[in-house]
């Protein structure tokens, strides 16, 4: 009888152990899914930063072009003034 009780106790404890492992696997799976979502969102954030940098670089190039046009205008205006004086 003691063997049956011991065997029954072992089976119960082993069953509990298996259930805890299953719970751990479910929770770990959830963690992996959430971590994957974080990685996707972080990747999107990085792409947004890259897009912002490209747009900012384009803005800087436009400012540089505008400055060159102002410089050219000033030179031409200076030539005009020298010719008319």
mmCIF file of N, CA, C and O in Angstrom:
data_model
loop_
_atom_site.group_PDB
_atom_site.id
_atom_site.type_symbol
_atom_site.label_atom_id
_atom_site.label_comp_id
_atom_site.label_asym_id
_atom_site.label_seq_id
_atom_site.Cartn_x
_atom_site.Cartn_y
_atom_site.Cartn_z
ATOM 1 N N UNK A 1 0.816 -1.189 0.000
ATOM 2 C CA UNK A 1 0.000 0.000 0.000
ATOM 3 C C UNK A 1 0.864 1.259 0.000
ATOM 4 O O UNK A 1 0.536 2.225 -0.670
ATOM 5 N N UNK A 2 1.951 1.231 0.796
ATOM 6 C CA UNK A 2 2.838 2.390 0.845
ATOM 7 C C UNK A 2 3.440 2.673 -0.532
ATOM 8 O O UNK A 2 3.643 3.825 -0.893
ATOM 9 N N UNK A 3 3.714 1.618 -1.281
ATOM 10 C CA UNK A 3 4.285 1.788 -2.619
ATOM 11 C C UNK A 3 3.280 2.483 -3.521
ATOM 12 O O UNK A 3 3.637 3.383 -4.286
ATOM 13 N N UNK A 4 2.001 2.097 -3.401
ATOM 14 C CA UNK A 4 0.970 2.732 -4.218
ATOM 15 C C UNK A 4 0.809 4.201 -3.850
ATOM 16 O O UNK A 4 0.674 5.057 -4.723
ATOM 17 N N UNK A 5 0.816 4.489 -2.548
ATOM 18 C CA UNK A 5 0.709 5.879 -2.113
ATOM 19 C C UNK A 5 1.921 6.686 -2.561
ATOM 20 O O UNK A 5 1.791 7.818 -3.026
ATOM 21 N N UNK A 6 3.098 6.122 -2.422
ATOM 22 C CA UNK A 6 4.315 6.809 -2.852
ATOM 23 C C UNK A 6 4.288 7.020 -4.358
ATOM 24 O O UNK A 6 4.658 8.080 -4.860
ATOM 25 N N UNK A 7 3.846 6.002 -5.086
ATOM 26 C CA UNK A 7 3.761 6.091 -6.533
ATOM 27 C C UNK A 7 2.735 7.142 -6.927
ATOM 28 O O UNK A 7 2.953 7.933 -7.840
ATOM 29 N N UNK A 8 1.603 7.170 -6.218
ATOM 30 C CA UNK A 8 0.554 8.144 -6.483
ATOM 31 C C UNK A 8 1.061 9.556 -6.183
ATOM 32 O O UNK A 8 0.801 10.493 -6.938
ATOM 33 N N UNK A 9 1.795 9.709 -5.089
ATOM 34 C CA UNK A 9 2.355 11.010 -4.723
ATOM 35 C C UNK A 9 3.362 11.469 -5.783
ATOM 36 O O UNK A 9 3.364 12.625 -6.201
ATOM 37 N N UNK A 10 4.194 10.549 -6.228
ATOM 38 C CA UNK A 10 5.167 10.883 -7.268
ATOM 39 C C UNK A 10 4.450 11.319 -8.544
ATOM 40 O O UNK A 10 4.812 12.310 -9.167
ATOM 41 N N UNK A 11 3.405 10.570 -8.912
ATOM 42 C CA UNK A 11 2.653 10.895 -10.127
ATOM 43 C C UNK A 11 2.029 12.278 -10.010
ATOM 44 O O UNK A 11 2.070 13.073 -10.952
ATOM 45 N N UNK A 12 1.458 12.568 -8.850
ATOM 46 C CA UNK A 12 0.849 13.887 -8.630
ATOM 47 C C UNK A 12 1.902 14.986 -8.717
ATOM 48 O O UNK A 12 1.701 16.002 -9.392
ATOM 49 N N UNK A 13 3.037 14.790 -8.045
ATOM 50 C CA UNK A 13 4.093 15.799 -8.070
ATOM 51 C C UNK A 13 4.687 15.938 -9.470
ATOM 52 O O UNK A 13 4.981 17.053 -9.926
ATOM 53 N N UNK A 14 4.842 14.809 -10.157
ATOM 54 C CA UNK A 14 5.380 14.863 -11.521
ATOM 55 C C UNK A 14 4.400 15.582 -12.445
ATOM 56 O O UNK A 14 4.801 16.388 -13.285
ATOM 57 N N UNK A 15 3.120 15.319 -12.261
ATOM 58 C CA UNK A 15 2.086 16.018 -13.048
ATOM 59 C C UNK A 15 2.135 17.515 -12.796
ATOM 60 O O UNK A 15 2.025 18.319 -13.729
ATOM 61 N N UNK A 16 2.311 17.899 -11.529
ATOM 62 C CA UNK A 16 2.419 19.323 -11.185
ATOM 63 C C UNK A 16 3.667 19.914 -11.841
ATOM 64 O O UNK A 16 3.633 21.025 -12.379
ATOM 65 N N UNK A 17 4.757 19.175 -11.802
ATOM 66 C CA UNK A 17 6.003 19.624 -12.429
ATOM 67 C C UNK A 17 5.794 19.854 -13.930
ATOM 68 O O UNK A 17 6.208 20.881 -14.487
ATOM 69 N N UNK A 18 5.107 18.933 -14.588
ATOM 70 C CA UNK A 18 4.830 19.056 -16.020
ATOM 71 C C UNK A 18 3.960 20.285 -16.279
ATOM 72 O O UNK A 18 4.203 21.055 -17.231
ATOM 73 N N UNK A 19 2.941 20.505 -15.450
ATOM 74 C CA UNK A 19 2.081 21.685 -15.613
ATOM 75 C C UNK A 19 2.878 22.972 -15.439
ATOM 76 O O UNK A 19 2.668 23.951 -16.171
ATOM 77 N N UNK A 20 3.804 23.001 -14.499
ATOM 78 C CA UNK A 20 4.643 24.183 -14.310
ATOM 79 C C UNK A 20 5.548 24.409 -15.517
ATOM 80 O O UNK A 20 5.763 25.556 -15.935
ATOM 81 N N UNK A 21 6.069 23.342 -16.087
ATOM 82 C CA UNK A 21 6.889 23.476 -17.299
ATOM 83 C C UNK A 21 6.039 24.021 -18.443
ATOM 84 O O UNK A 21 6.460 24.919 -19.179
ATOM 85 N N UNK A 22 4.819 23.491 -18.593
ATOM 86 C CA UNK A 22 3.915 23.994 -19.635
ATOM 87 C C UNK A 22 3.626 25.474 -19.434
ATOM 88 O O UNK A 22 3.614 26.247 -20.396
ATOM 89 N N UNK A 23 3.386 25.876 -18.189
ATOM 90 C CA UNK A 23 3.126 27.294 -17.883
ATOM 91 C C UNK A 23 4.350 28.142 -18.229
ATOM 92 O O UNK A 23 4.226 29.205 -18.828
ATOM 93 N N UNK A 24 5.519 27.645 -17.867
ATOM 94 C CA UNK A 24 6.752 28.363 -18.193
ATOM 95 C C UNK A 24 6.886 28.530 -19.703
ATOM 96 O O UNK A 24 7.217 29.609 -20.187
ATOM 97 N N UNK A 25 6.602 27.458 -20.446
ATOM 98 C CA UNK A 25 6.715 27.519 -21.908
ATOM 99 C C UNK A 25 5.725 28.531 -22.470
ATOM 100 O O UNK A 25 6.068 29.313 -23.364
ATOM 101 N N UNK A 26 4.500 28.561 -21.957
ATOM 102 C CA UNK A 26 3.506 29.551 -22.417
ATOM 103 C C UNK A 26 3.987 30.972 -22.121
ATOM 104 O O UNK A 26 3.920 31.859 -22.975
ATOM 105 N N UNK A 27 4.472 31.192 -20.900
ATOM 106 C CA UNK A 27 4.938 32.528 -20.535
ATOM 107 C C UNK A 27 6.168 32.921 -21.348
ATOM 108 O O UNK A 27 6.297 34.077 -21.773
ATOM 109 N N UNK A 28 7.061 31.978 -21.573
ATOM 110 C CA UNK A 28 8.247 32.270 -22.369
ATOM 111 C C UNK A 28 7.851 32.581 -23.811
ATOM 112 O O UNK A 28 8.390 33.499 -24.430
ATOM 113 N N UNK A 29 6.882 31.841 -24.336
ATOM 114 C CA UNK A 29 6.368 32.117 -25.678
ATOM 115 C C UNK A 29 5.781 33.515 -25.762
ATOM 116 O O UNK A 29 5.994 34.236 -26.745
ATOM 117 N N UNK A 30 5.036 33.905 -24.733
ATOM 118 C CA UNK A 30 4.468 35.262 -24.695
ATOM 119 C C UNK A 30 5.588 36.303 -24.658
ATOM 120 O O UNK A 30 5.529 37.310 -25.350
ATOM 121 N N UNK A 31 6.607 36.030 -23.860
ATOM 122 C CA UNK A 31 7.755 36.942 -23.796
ATOM 123 C C UNK A 31 8.397 37.080 -25.171
ATOM 124 O O UNK A 31 8.701 38.187 -25.612
ATOM 125 N N UNK A 32 8.583 35.962 -25.859
ATOM 126 C CA UNK A 32 9.201 35.987 -27.190
ATOM 127 C C UNK A 32 8.339 36.793 -28.150
ATOM 128 O O UNK A 32 8.850 37.602 -28.940
ATOM 129 N N UNK A 33 7.014 36.609 -28.111
ATOM 130 C CA UNK A 33 6.121 37.379 -28.984
ATOM 131 C C UNK A 33 6.214 38.873 -28.684
ATOM 132 O O UNK A 33 6.289 39.702 -29.594
ATOM 133 N N UNK A 34 6.210 39.229 -27.410
ATOM 134 C CA UNK A 34 6.306 40.644 -27.035
ATOM 135 C C UNK A 34 7.663 41.219 -27.425
ATOM 136 O O UNK A 34 7.751 42.358 -27.877
ATOM 137 N N UNK A 35 8.717 40.433 -27.248
ATOM 138 C CA UNK A 35 10.047 40.898 -27.633
ATOM 139 C C UNK A 35 10.120 41.089 -29.146
ATOM 140 O O UNK A 35 10.688 42.068 -29.631
ATOM 141 N N UNK A 36 9.511 40.175 -29.895
ATOM 142 C CA UNK A 36 9.453 40.321 -31.350
ATOM 143 C C UNK A 36 8.720 41.591 -31.746
ATOM 144 O O UNK A 36 9.143 42.310 -32.659
ATOM 145 N N UNK A 37 7.626 41.887 -31.060
ATOM 146 C CA UNK A 37 6.882 43.125 -31.329
ATOM 147 C C UNK A 37 7.756 44.338 -31.022
ATOM 148 O O UNK A 37 7.781 45.305 -31.780
ATOM 149 N N UNK A 38 8.476 44.283 -29.920
ATOM 150 C CA UNK A 38 9.385 45.380 -29.568
ATOM 151 C C UNK A 38 10.426 45.586 -30.670
ATOM 152 O O UNK A 38 10.695 46.715 -31.082
ATOM 153 N N UNK A 39 10.998 44.484 -31.160
ATOM 154 C CA UNK A 39 12.015 44.578 -32.211
ATOM 155 C C UNK A 39 11.416 45.195 -33.471
ATOM 156 O O UNK A 39 12.032 46.054 -34.106
ATOM 157 N N UNK A 40 10.206 44.781 -33.843
ATOM 158 C CA UNK A 40 9.556 45.365 -35.028
ATOM 159 C C UNK A 40 9.325 46.859 -34.839
ATOM 160 O O UNK A 40 9.587 47.661 -35.737
ATOM 161 N N UNK A 41 8.835 47.243 -33.658
ATOM 162 C CA UNK A 41 8.583 48.667 -33.401
ATOM 163 C C UNK A 41 9.894 49.449 -33.356
ATOM 164 O O UNK A 41 9.955 50.583 -33.842
ATOM 165 N N UNK A 42 10.927 48.872 -32.788
ATOM 166 C CA UNK A 42 12.224 49.547 -32.744
ATOM 167 C C UNK A 42 12.778 49.713 -34.159
ATOM 168 O O UNK A 42 13.326 50.765 -34.498
ATOM 169 N N UNK A 43 12.601 48.690 -34.990
ATOM 170 C CA UNK A 43 13.015 48.791 -36.392
ATOM 171 C C UNK A 43 12.279 49.912 -37.100
ATOM 172 O O UNK A 43 12.871 50.673 -37.873
ATOM 173 N N UNK A 44 10.979 50.037 -36.830
ATOM 174 C CA UNK A 44 10.194 51.128 -37.421
ATOM 175 C C UNK A 44 10.726 52.472 -36.935
ATOM 176 O O UNK A 44 10.846 53.426 -37.715
ATOM 177 N N UNK A 45 11.051 52.558 -35.659
ATOM 178 C CA UNK A 45 11.599 53.793 -35.100
ATOM 179 C C UNK A 45 12.912 54.162 -35.802
ATOM 180 O O UNK A 45 13.122 55.316 -36.181
ATOM 181 N N UNK A 46 13.775 53.168 -36.019
ATOM 182 C CA UNK A 46 15.047 53.414 -36.702
ATOM 183 C C UNK A 46 14.795 53.892 -38.127
ATOM 184 O O UNK A 46 15.446 54.840 -38.608
ATOM 185 N N UNK A 47 13.839 53.267 -38.822
ATOM 186 C CA UNK A 47 13.518 53.703 -40.192
ATOM 187 C C UNK A 47 13.003 55.136 -40.195
ATOM 188 O O UNK A 47 13.320 55.918 -41.094
ATOM 189 N N UNK A 48 12.213 55.506 -39.182
ATOM 190 C CA UNK A 48 11.709 56.885 -39.084
ATOM 191 C C UNK A 48 12.872 57.866 -38.874
ATOM 192 O O UNK A 48 12.896 58.940 -39.468
ATOM 193 N N UNK A 49 13.823 57.488 -38.035
ATOM 194 C CA UNK A 49 14.994 58.349 -37.823
ATOM 195 C C UNK A 49 15.776 58.498 -39.114
ATOM 196 O O UNK A 49 16.201 59.604 -39.473
ATOM 197 N N UNK A 50 15.978 57.392 -39.834
ATOM 198 C CA UNK A 50 16.703 57.451 -41.105
ATOM 199 C C UNK A 50 15.988 58.372 -42.090
ATOM 200 O O UNK A 50 16.615 59.169 -42.784
ATOM 201 N N UNK A 51 14.651 58.268 -42.143
ATOM 202 C CA UNK A 51 13.872 59.125 -43.041
ATOM 203 C C UNK A 51 14.022 60.591 -42.618
ATOM 204 O O UNK A 51 14.211 61.472 -43.465
ATOM 205 N N UNK A 52 13.964 60.854 -41.328
ATOM 206 C CA UNK A 52 14.140 62.219 -40.839
ATOM 207 C C UNK A 52 15.512 62.754 -41.242
ATOM 208 O O UNK A 52 15.636 63.899 -41.695
ATOM 209 N N UNK A 53 16.551 61.938 -41.101
ATOM 210 C CA UNK A 53 17.910 62.367 -41.448
ATOM 211 C C UNK A 53 17.997 62.675 -42.935
ATOM 212 O O UNK A 53 18.580 63.695 -43.335
ATOM 213 N N UNK A 54 17.414 61.805 -43.782
ATOM 214 C CA UNK A 54 17.434 62.073 -45.222
ATOM 215 C C UNK A 54 16.722 63.381 -45.551
ATOM 216 O O UNK A 54 17.207 64.185 -46.351
ATOM 217 N N UNK A 55 15.570 63.602 -44.930
ATOM 218 C CA UNK A 55 14.827 64.840 -45.180
ATOM 219 C C UNK A 55 15.606 66.052 -44.668
ATOM 220 O O UNK A 55 15.611 67.109 -45.313
ATOM 221 N N UNK A 56 16.258 65.916 -43.527
ATOM 222 C CA UNK A 56 17.049 67.019 -42.989
ATOM 223 C C UNK A 56 18.227 67.322 -43.903
ATOM 224 O O UNK A 56 18.545 68.494 -44.151
ATOM 225 N N UNK A 57 18.875 66.270 -44.425
ATOM 226 C CA UNK A 57 19.981 66.478 -45.371
ATOM 227 C C UNK A 57 19.491 67.196 -46.620
ATOM 228 O O UNK A 57 20.155 68.088 -47.134
ATOM 229 N N UNK A 58 18.305 66.805 -47.109
ATOM 230 C CA UNK A 58 17.734 67.473 -48.276
ATOM 231 C C UNK A 58 17.462 68.942 -47.957
ATOM 232 O O UNK A 58 17.747 69.836 -48.770
ATOM 233 N N UNK A 59 16.937 69.220 -46.787
ATOM 234 C CA UNK A 59 16.681 70.588 -46.351
ATOM 235 C C UNK A 59 17.985 71.396 -46.324
ATOM 236 O O UNK A 59 18.033 72.535 -46.808
ATOM 237 N N UNK A 60 19.045 70.808 -45.797
ATOM 238 C CA UNK A 60 20.345 71.488 -45.741
ATOM 239 C C UNK A 60 20.846 71.775 -47.157
ATOM 240 O O UNK A 60 21.352 72.870 -47.435
ATOM 241 N N UNK A 61 20.706 70.812 -48.071
ATOM 242 C CA UNK A 61 21.133 71.039 -49.459
ATOM 243 C C UNK A 61 20.341 72.180 -50.094
ATOM 244 O O UNK A 61 20.895 72.998 -50.837
ATOM 245 N N UNK A 62 19.044 72.253 -49.791
ATOM 246 C CA UNK A 62 18.235 73.351 -50.326
ATOM 247 C C UNK A 62 18.687 74.689 -49.760
ATOM 248 O O UNK A 62 18.724 75.693 -50.484
ATOM 249 N N UNK A 63 19.034 74.730 -48.485
ATOM 250 C CA UNK A 63 19.543 75.975 -47.888
ATOM 251 C C UNK A 63 20.862 76.357 -48.550
ATOM 252 O O UNK A 63 21.083 77.539 -48.879
ATOM 253 N N UNK A 64 21.741 75.379 -48.753
ATOM 254 C CA UNK A 64 23.021 75.658 -49.421
ATOM 255 C C UNK A 64 22.782 76.211 -50.822
ATOM 256 O O UNK A 64 23.438 77.171 -51.238
ATOM 257 N N UNK A 65 21.837 75.621 -51.551
ATOM 258 C CA UNK A 65 21.513 76.110 -52.899
ATOM 259 C C UNK A 65 20.976 77.528 -52.828
ATOM 260 O O UNK A 65 21.345 78.386 -53.638
ATOM 261 N N UNK A 66 20.128 77.813 -51.872
ATOM 262 C CA UNK A 66 19.573 79.152 -51.696
ATOM 263 C C UNK A 66 20.693 80.151 -51.411
ATOM 264 O O UNK A 66 20.710 81.251 -51.975
ATOM 265 N N UNK A 67 21.636 79.771 -50.553
ATOM 266 C CA UNK A 67 22.761 80.666 -50.234
ATOM 267 C C UNK A 67 23.589 80.922 -51.494
ATOM 268 O O UNK A 67 24.000 82.064 -51.752
ATOM 269 N N UNK A 68 23.847 79.884 -52.290
ATOM 270 C CA UNK A 68 24.591 80.088 -53.542
ATOM 271 C C UNK A 68 23.853 81.030 -54.476
ATOM 272 O O UNK A 68 24.469 81.889 -55.124
ATOM 273 N N UNK A 69 22.544 80.923 -54.541
ATOM 274 C CA UNK A 69 21.763 81.825 -55.385
ATOM 275 C C UNK A 69 21.834 83.267 -54.875
ATOM 276 O O UNK A 69 21.932 84.209 -55.670
ATOM 277 N N UNK A 70 21.794 83.444 -53.570
ATOM 278 C CA UNK A 70 21.930 84.792 -52.999
ATOM 279 C C UNK A 70 23.311 85.356 -53.324
ATOM 280 O O UNK A 70 23.447 86.525 -53.718
ATOM 281 N N UNK A 71 24.357 84.521 -53.164
ATOM 282 C CA UNK A 71 25.721 84.969 -53.487
ATOM 283 C C UNK A 71 25.815 85.372 -54.951
ATOM 284 O O UNK A 71 26.409 86.400 -55.283
ATOM 285 N N UNK A 72 25.236 84.575 -55.842
ATOM 286 C CA UNK A 72 25.261 84.899 -57.267
ATOM 287 C C UNK A 72 24.518 86.205 -57.532
ATOM 288 O O UNK A 72 24.993 87.068 -58.272
ATOM 289 N N UNK A 73 23.371 86.390 -56.891
ATOM 290 C CA UNK A 73 22.614 87.630 -57.053
ATOM 291 C C UNK A 73 23.440 88.828 -56.592
ATOM 292 O O UNK A 73 23.484 89.865 -57.266
ATOM 293 N N UNK A 74 24.108 88.684 -55.450
ATOM 294 C CA UNK A 74 24.920 89.795 -54.926
ATOM 295 C C UNK A 74 26.043 90.122 -55.905
ATOM 296 O O UNK A 74 26.313 91.300 -56.177
ATOM 297 N N UNK A 75 26.715 89.099 -56.455
ATOM 298 C CA UNK A 75 27.780 89.356 -57.429
ATOM 299 C C UNK A 75 27.234 90.061 -58.664
ATOM 300 O O UNK A 75 27.799 91.047 -59.139
ATOM 301 N N UNK A 76 26.120 89.580 -59.191
ATOM 302 C CA UNK A 76 25.534 90.199 -60.385
ATOM 303 C C UNK A 76 25.058 91.611 -60.091
ATOM 304 O O UNK A 76 25.209 92.506 -60.921
ATOM 305 N N UNK A 77 24.501 91.802 -58.919
ATOM 306 C CA UNK A 77 24.052 93.147 -58.555
ATOM 307 C C UNK A 77 25.252 94.084 -58.423
ATOM 308 O O UNK A 77 25.203 95.245 -58.853
ATOM 309 N N UNK A 78 26.355 93.560 -57.853
ATOM 310 C CA UNK A 78 27.580 94.363 -57.756
ATOM 311 C C UNK A 78 28.099 94.731 -59.129
ATOM 312 O O UNK A 78 28.519 95.885 -59.357
ATOM 313 N N UNK A 79 28.079 93.806 -60.077
ATOM 314 C CA UNK A 79 28.495 94.114 -61.453
ATOM 315 C C UNK A 79 27.590 95.175 -62.066
ATOM 316 O O UNK A 79 28.065 96.093 -62.734
ATOM 317 N N UNK A 80 26.310 95.043 -61.841
ATOM 318 C CA UNK A 80 25.347 96.015 -62.373
ATOM 319 C C UNK A 80 25.639 97.416 -61.812
ATOM 320 O O UNK A 80 25.670 98.396 -62.551
ATOM 321 N N UNK A 81 25.865 97.484 -60.507
ATOM 322 C CA UNK A 81 26.144 98.775 -59.870
ATOM 323 C C UNK A 81 27.434 99.373 -60.440
ATOM 324 O O UNK A 81 27.489 100.561 -60.767
ATOM 325 N N UNK A 82 28.482 98.558 -60.588
ATOM 326 C CA UNK A 82 29.752 99.084 -61.121
ATOM 327 C C UNK A 82 29.591 99.573 -62.557
ATOM 328 O O UNK A 82 30.203 100.553 -62.955
ATOM 329 N N UNK A 83 28.739 98.892 -63.352
ATOM 330 C CA UNK A 83 28.542 99.295 -64.749
ATOM 331 C C UNK A 83 27.748 100.592 -64.851
ATOM 332 O O UNK A 83 27.959 101.402 -65.746
ATOM 333 N N UNK A 84 26.829 100.794 -63.916
ATOM 334 C CA UNK A 84 25.976 101.971 -64.002
ATOM 335 C C UNK A 84 26.603 103.196 -63.359
ATOM 336 O O UNK A 84 26.144 104.309 -63.598
ATOM 337 N N UNK A 85 27.634 103.000 -62.574
ATOM 338 C CA UNK A 85 28.259 104.167 -61.912
ATOM 339 C C UNK A 85 29.373 104.724 -62.740
ATOM 340 O O UNK A 85 30.026 104.313 -63.537
#
